[in-house]
CSV table of C-alpha atoms and ligand atoms in Angstrom, one decimal:
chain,number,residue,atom,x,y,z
A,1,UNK,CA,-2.8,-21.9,-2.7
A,2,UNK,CA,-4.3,-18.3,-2.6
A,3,UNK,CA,-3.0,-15.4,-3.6
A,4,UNK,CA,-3.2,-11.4,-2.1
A,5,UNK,CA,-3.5,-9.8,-5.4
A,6,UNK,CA,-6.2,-7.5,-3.6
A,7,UNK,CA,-7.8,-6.1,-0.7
A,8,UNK,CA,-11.5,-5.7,-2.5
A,9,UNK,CA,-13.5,-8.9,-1.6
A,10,UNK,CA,-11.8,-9.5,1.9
A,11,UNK,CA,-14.0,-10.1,4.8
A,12,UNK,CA,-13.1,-8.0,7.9
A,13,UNK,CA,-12.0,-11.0,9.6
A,14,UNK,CA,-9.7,-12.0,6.7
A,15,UNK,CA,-7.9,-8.3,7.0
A,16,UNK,CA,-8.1,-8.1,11.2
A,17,UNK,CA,-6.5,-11.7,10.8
A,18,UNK,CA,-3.7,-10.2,8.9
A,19,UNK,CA,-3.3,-7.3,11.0
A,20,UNK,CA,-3.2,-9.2,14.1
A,21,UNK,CA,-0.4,-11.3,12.5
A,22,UNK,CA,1.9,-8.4,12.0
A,23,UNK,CA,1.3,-7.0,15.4
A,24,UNK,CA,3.9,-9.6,17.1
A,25,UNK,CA,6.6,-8.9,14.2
A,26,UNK,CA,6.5,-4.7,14.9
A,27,UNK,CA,7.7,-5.4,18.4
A,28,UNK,CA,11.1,-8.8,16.6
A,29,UNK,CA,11.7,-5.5,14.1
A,30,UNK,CA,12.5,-3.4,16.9
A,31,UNK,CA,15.1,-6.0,18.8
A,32,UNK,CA,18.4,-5.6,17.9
A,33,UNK,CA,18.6,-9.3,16.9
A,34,UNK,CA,15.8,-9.6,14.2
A,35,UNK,CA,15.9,-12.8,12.5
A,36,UNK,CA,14.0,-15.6,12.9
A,37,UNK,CA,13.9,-19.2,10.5
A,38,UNK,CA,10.3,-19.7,9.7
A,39,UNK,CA,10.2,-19.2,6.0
A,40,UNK,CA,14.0,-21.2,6.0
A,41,UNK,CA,14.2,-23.1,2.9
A,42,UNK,CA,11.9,-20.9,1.0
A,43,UNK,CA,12.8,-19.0,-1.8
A,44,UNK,CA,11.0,-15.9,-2.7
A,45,UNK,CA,11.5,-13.9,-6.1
A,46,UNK,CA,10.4,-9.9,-5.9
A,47,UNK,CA,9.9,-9.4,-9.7
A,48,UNK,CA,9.3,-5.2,-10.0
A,49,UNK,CA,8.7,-4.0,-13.3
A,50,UNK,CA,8.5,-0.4,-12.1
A,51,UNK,CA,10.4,1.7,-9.7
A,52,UNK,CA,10.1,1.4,-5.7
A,53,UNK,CA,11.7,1.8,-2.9
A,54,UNK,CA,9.6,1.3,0.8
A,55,UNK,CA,7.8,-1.8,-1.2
A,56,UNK,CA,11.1,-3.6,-2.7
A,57,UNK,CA,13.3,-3.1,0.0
A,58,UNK,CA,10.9,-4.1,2.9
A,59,UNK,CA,9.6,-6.7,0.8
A,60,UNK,CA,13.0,-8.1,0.9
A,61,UNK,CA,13.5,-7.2,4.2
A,62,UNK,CA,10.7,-8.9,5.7
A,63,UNK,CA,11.9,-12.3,3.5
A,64,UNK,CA,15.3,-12.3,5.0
A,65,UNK,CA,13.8,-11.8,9.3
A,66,UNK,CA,11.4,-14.7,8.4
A,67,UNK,CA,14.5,-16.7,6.9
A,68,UNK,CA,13.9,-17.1,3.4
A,69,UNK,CA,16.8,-17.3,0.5
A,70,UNK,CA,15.2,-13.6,-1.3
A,71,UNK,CA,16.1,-12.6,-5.0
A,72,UNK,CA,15.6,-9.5,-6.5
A,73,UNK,CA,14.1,-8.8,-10.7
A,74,UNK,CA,14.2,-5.5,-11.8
A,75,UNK,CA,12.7,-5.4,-15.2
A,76,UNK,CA,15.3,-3.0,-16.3
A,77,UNK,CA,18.1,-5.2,-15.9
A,78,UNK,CA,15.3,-8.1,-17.3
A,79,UNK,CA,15.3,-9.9,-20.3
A,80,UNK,CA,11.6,-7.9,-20.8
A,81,UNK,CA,14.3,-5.4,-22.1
A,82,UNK,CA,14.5,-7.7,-25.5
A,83,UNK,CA,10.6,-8.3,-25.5
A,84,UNK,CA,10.0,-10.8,-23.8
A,85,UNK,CA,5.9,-11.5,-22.7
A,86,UNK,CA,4.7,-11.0,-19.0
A,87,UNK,CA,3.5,-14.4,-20.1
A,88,UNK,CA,7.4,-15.9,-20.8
A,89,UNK,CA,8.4,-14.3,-17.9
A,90,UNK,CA,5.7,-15.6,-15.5
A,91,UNK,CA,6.7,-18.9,-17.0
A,92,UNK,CA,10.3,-18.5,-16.1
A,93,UNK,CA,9.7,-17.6,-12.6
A,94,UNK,CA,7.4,-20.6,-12.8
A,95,UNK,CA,10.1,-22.7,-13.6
A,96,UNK,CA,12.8,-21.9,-10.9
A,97,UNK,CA,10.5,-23.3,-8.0
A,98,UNK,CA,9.7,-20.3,-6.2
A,99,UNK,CA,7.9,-20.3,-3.0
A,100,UNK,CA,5.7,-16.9,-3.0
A,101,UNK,CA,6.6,-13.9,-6.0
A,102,UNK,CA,5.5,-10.6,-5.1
A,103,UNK,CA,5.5,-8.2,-8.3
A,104,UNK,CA,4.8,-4.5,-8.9
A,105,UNK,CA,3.8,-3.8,-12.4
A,106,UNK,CA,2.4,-0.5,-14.4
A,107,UNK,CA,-0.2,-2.3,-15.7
A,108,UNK,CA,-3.4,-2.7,-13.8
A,109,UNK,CA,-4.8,-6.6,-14.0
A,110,UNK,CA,-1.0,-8.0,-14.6
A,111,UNK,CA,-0.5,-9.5,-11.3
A,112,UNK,CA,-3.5,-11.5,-12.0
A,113,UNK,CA,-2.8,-12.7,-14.8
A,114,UNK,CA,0.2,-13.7,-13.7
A,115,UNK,CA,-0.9,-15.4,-10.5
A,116,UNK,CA,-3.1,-17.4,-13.0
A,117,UNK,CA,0.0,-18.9,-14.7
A,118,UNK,CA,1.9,-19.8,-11.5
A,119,UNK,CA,2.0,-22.8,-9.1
A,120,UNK,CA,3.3,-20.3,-5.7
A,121,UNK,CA,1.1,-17.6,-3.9
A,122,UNK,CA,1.5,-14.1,-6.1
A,123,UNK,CA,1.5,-10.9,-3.6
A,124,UNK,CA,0.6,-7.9,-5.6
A,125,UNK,CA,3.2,-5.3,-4.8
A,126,UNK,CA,0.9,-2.5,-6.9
A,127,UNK,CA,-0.3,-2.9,-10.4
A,128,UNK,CA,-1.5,0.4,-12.3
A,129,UNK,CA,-4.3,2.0,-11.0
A,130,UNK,CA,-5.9,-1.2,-9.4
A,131,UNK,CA,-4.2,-2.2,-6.4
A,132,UNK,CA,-1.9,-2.1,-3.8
A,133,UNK,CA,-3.0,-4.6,-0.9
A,134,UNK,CA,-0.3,-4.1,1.7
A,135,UNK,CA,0.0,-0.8,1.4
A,136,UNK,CA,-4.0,-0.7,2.4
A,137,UNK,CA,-2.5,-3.6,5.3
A,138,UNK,CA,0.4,-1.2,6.5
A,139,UNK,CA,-2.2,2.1,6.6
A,140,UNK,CA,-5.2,0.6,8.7
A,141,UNK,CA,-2.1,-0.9,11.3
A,142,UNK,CA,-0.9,2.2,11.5
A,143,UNK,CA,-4.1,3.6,12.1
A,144,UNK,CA,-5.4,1.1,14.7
A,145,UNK,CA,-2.3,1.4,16.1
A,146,UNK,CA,-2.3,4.9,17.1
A,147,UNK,CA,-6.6,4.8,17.4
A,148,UNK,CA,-7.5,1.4,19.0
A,149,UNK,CA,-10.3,0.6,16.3
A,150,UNK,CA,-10.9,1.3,12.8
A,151,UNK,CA,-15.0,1.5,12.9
A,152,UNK,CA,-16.1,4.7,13.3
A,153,UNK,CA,-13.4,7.0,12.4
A,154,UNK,CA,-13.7,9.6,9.6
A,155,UNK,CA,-10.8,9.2,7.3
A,156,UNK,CA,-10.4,11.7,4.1
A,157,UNK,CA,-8.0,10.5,1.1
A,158,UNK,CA,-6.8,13.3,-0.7
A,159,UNK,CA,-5.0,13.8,-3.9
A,160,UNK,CA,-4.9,11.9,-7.5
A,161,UNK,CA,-7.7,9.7,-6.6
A,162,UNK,CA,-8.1,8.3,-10.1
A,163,UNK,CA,-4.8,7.3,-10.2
A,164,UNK,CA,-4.3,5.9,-7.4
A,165,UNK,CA,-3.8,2.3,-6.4
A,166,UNK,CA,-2.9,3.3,-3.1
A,167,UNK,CA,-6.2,4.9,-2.7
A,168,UNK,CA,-8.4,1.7,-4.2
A,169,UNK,CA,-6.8,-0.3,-1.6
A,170,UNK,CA,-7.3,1.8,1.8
A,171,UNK,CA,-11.0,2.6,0.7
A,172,UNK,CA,-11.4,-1.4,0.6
A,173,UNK,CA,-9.7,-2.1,3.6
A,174,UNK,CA,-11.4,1.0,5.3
A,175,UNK,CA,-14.8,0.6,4.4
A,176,UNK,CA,-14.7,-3.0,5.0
A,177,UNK,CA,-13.2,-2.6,8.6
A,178,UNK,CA,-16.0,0.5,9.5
A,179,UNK,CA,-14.6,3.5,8.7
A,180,UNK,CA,-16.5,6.8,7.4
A,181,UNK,CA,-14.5,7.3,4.2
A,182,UNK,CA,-14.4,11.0,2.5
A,183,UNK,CA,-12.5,11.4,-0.9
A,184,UNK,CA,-11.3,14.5,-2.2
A,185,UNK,CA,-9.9,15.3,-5.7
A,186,UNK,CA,-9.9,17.7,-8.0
A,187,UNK,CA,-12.8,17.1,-11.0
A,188,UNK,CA,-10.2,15.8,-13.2
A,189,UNK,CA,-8.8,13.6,-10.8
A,190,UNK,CA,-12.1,11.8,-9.4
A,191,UNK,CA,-12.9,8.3,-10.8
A,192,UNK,CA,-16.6,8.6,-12.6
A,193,UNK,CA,-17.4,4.9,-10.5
A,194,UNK,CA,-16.5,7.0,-7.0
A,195,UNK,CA,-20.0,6.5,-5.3
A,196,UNK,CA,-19.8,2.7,-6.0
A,197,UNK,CA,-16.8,2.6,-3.6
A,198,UNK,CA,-19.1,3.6,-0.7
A,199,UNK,CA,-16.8,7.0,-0.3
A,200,UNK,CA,-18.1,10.5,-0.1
A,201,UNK,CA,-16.6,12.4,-2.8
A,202,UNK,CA,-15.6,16.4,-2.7
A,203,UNK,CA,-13.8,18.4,-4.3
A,204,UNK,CA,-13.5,20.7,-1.7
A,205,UNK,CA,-10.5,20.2,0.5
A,206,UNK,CA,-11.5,22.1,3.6
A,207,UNK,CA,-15.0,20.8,3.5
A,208,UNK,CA,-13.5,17.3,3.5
A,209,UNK,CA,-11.2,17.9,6.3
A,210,UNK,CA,-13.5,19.2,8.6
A,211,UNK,CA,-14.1,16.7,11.8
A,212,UNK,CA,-11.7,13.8,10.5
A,213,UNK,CA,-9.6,11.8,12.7
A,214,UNK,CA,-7.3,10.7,10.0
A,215,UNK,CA,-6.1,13.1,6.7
A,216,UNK,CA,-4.1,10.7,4.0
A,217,UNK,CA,-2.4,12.8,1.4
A,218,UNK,CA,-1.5,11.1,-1.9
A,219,UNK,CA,1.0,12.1,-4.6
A,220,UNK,CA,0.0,13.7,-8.3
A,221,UNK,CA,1.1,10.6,-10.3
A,222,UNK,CA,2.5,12.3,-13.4
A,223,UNK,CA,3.8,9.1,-14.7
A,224,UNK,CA,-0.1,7.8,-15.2
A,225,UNK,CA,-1.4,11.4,-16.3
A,226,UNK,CA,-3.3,11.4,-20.0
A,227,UNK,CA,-4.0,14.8,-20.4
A,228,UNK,CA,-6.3,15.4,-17.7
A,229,UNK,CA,-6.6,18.9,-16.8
A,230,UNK,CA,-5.2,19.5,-13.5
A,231,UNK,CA,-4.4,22.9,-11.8
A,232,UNK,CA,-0.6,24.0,-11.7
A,233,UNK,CA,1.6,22.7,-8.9
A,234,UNK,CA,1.3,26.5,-7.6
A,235,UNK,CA,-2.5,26.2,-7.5
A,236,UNK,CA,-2.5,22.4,-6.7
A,237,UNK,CA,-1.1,23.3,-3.3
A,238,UNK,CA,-3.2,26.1,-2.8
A,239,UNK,CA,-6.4,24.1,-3.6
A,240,UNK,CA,-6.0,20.9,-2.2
A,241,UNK,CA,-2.1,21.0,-0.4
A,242,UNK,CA,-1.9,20.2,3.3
A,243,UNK,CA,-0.4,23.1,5.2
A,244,UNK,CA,-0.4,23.8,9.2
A,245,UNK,CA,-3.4,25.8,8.9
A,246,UNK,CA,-5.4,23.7,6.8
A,247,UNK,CA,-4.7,20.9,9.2
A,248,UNK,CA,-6.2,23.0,11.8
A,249,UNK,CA,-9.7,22.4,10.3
A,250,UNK,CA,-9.5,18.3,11.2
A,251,UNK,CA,-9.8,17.1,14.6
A,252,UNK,CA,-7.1,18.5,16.9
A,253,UNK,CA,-5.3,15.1,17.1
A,254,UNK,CA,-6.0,13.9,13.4
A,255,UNK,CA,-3.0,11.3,12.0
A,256,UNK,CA,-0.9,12.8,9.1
A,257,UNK,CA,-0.4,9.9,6.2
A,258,UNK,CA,1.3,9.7,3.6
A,259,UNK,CA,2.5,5.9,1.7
A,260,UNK,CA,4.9,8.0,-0.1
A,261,UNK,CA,6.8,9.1,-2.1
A,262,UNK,CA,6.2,12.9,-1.1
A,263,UNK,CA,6.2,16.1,-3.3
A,264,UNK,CA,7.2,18.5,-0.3
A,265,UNK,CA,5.9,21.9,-0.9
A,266,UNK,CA,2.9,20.4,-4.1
A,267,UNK,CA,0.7,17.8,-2.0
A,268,UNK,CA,2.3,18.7,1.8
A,269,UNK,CA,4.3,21.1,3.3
A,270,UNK,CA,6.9,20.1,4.9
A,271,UNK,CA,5.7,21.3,8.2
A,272,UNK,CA,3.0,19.4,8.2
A,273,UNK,CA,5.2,16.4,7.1
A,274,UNK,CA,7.8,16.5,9.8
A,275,UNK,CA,5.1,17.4,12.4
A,276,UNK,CA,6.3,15.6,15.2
A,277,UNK,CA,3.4,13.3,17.3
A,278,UNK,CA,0.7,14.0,14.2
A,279,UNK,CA,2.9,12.7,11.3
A,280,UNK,CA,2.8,9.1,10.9
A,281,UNK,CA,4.7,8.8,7.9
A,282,UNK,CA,7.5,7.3,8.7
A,283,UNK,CA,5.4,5.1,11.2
A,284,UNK,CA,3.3,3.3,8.2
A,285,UNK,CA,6.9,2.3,7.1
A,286,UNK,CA,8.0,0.7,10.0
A,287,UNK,CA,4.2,-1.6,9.4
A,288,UNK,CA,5.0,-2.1,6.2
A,289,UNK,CA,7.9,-4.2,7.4
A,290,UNK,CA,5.9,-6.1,9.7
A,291,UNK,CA,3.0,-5.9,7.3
A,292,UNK,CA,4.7,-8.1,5.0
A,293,UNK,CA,5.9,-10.1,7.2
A,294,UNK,CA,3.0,-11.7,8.1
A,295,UNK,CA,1.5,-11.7,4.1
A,296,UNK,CA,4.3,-13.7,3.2
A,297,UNK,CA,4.0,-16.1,6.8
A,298,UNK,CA,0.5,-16.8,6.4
A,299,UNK,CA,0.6,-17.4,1.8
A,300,UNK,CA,2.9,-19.6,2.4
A,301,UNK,CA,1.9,-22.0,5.4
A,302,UNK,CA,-0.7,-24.2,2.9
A,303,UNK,CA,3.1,-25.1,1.2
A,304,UNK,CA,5.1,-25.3,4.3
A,305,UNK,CA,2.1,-27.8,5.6
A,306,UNK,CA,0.4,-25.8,7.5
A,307,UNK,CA,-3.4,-24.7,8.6
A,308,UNK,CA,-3.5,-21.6,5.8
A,309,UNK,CA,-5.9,-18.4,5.9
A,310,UNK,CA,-7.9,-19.9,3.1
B,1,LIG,N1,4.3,3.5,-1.0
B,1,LIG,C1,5.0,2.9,-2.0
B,1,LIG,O1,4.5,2.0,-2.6
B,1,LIG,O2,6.3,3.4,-2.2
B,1,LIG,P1,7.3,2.8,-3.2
B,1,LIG,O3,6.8,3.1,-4.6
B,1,LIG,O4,8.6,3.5,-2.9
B,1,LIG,O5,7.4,1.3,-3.0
């Protein structure tokens, strides 16, 4: 079986395949009458070892329209409460016959090693600073969505670069599909390894933003901060915050992202946020619906018998 445990790798073909899968479920999600019974019979375990709430719950959601029996793990209800391994539990999961597990974990290289240990496909659901595969998946749908094509565009990533999974992914999934991609960051925040991403790295936000077709606005990760010296959340906004005037310098019909959760007022002002017919944010989580959808379709048709992606 194969796994989607990242987007780095990927031919473009293997990510427009995906992409083109999840276009038919975008228009079942917006029927009234949503459910269908290609995944019946399959069970599928969401195992999340760190807090969510777009990922689990659409996740979950996009299990139950493809008709699959979906349970939920939360570690904190877990038995990795009373110390038990990632190993044991892998193992576990193993054991109950699962058809796909899709896991979110704070440590970056987990999923992997869990996908290692198990007999089903393994969907990363974000782990650490590495990855976040159908998060990258739900952005460029939302982008070619709204643009037509991905080659060509100039796309700036802004925010806690270093921490960010979300960002690892889209610059994979971006650069791989065509796409000019800028970075910006404050010093503290920019991975030392940028340039071997194929990104252009600044550190100034208006220099970044001028020309692009597409600004993506990430949140300051606290929870993964080890002393790095970052500016307050007073200065934070004034140096690298998107507000209606610094929008002004992209193109006048640039795409507002965000994969969310937001800090209003910190990383973007709620102007910006709610702008309506340039803010997409609630538009990448309609795709991430469909998104997973079709990641948990096509992992799973090699066990349901079918011609696979592989
Ligand atoms: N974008 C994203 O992964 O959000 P959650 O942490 O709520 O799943």
């Amino acid at each position: 079986h194969r796994d989607l445990t990242g987007l780095a790798g990927l031919a473009p073909w293997e990510i427009l395949y995906l992409l083109d899968e999840a276009q038919q479920w975008v228009e079942l999600n917006r029927q009234s009458h949503k459910r269908m019974d290609r995944l019946k019979g399959l069970t599928i375990i969401n195992a999340f070892f760190e807090n969510s709430t777009r990922t689990l719950l659409s996740f979950e959601i996009a299990g139950k329209r493809l008709g699959a029996d979906v349970v939920n793990m939360h570690a904190a209800q877990s038995s990795v409460k009373k110390g038990e391994t990632l190993i044991d539990t892998a193992m576990t999961l193993n054991a109950m016959h699962a058809d796909a597990i899709v896991i979110r974990h704070q440590s970056s290289g987990a999923v992997r090693l869990i996908a290692d240990k198990v007999d089903c496909p393994v969907l990363n659901a974000g782990d650490g600073q590495h990855e976040h595969p159908t998060q990258g998946l739900l952005d460029a749908l939302t982008i070619r969505t709204e643009k037509g094509e991905i080659a060509g565009l100039k796309i700036v990533i802004c925010g806690d670069i270093l921490h960010s999974r979300v960002a690892r992914s889209n610059i994979h999934c971006l650069t791989t599909l065509g796409a000019d991609v800028r970075v910006c960051a404050p010093p503290a925040l920019m991975p030392a390894d940028i340039e071997a991403l194929k990104v252009t790295p600044y550190h100034d936000f208006d220099a970044a933003l001028a020309g692009t077709d597409v600004v993506m606005m990430l949140r300051l990760q606290q929870e993964r901060m080890e002393g790095q010296f970052i500016p307050s959340p007073r200065e934070y906004r004034h140096l690298y915050g998107l507000s209606l005037d610094r929008l002004a310098k992209a193109k006048p019909d640039a795409m507002v992202m965000h994969p969310g959760p937001m800090n209003r007022g910190i990383e973007i002002d709620s102007t910006v946020a709610d702008l309506a017919g340039r803010s997409h944010i609630t538009r990448q989580v309609e795709m991430g619906v469909a998104i997973r959808m079709a990641c948990l379709d096509v992992l799973t048709r090699k066990a349901r018998g079918l011609e696979g992606w592989a």
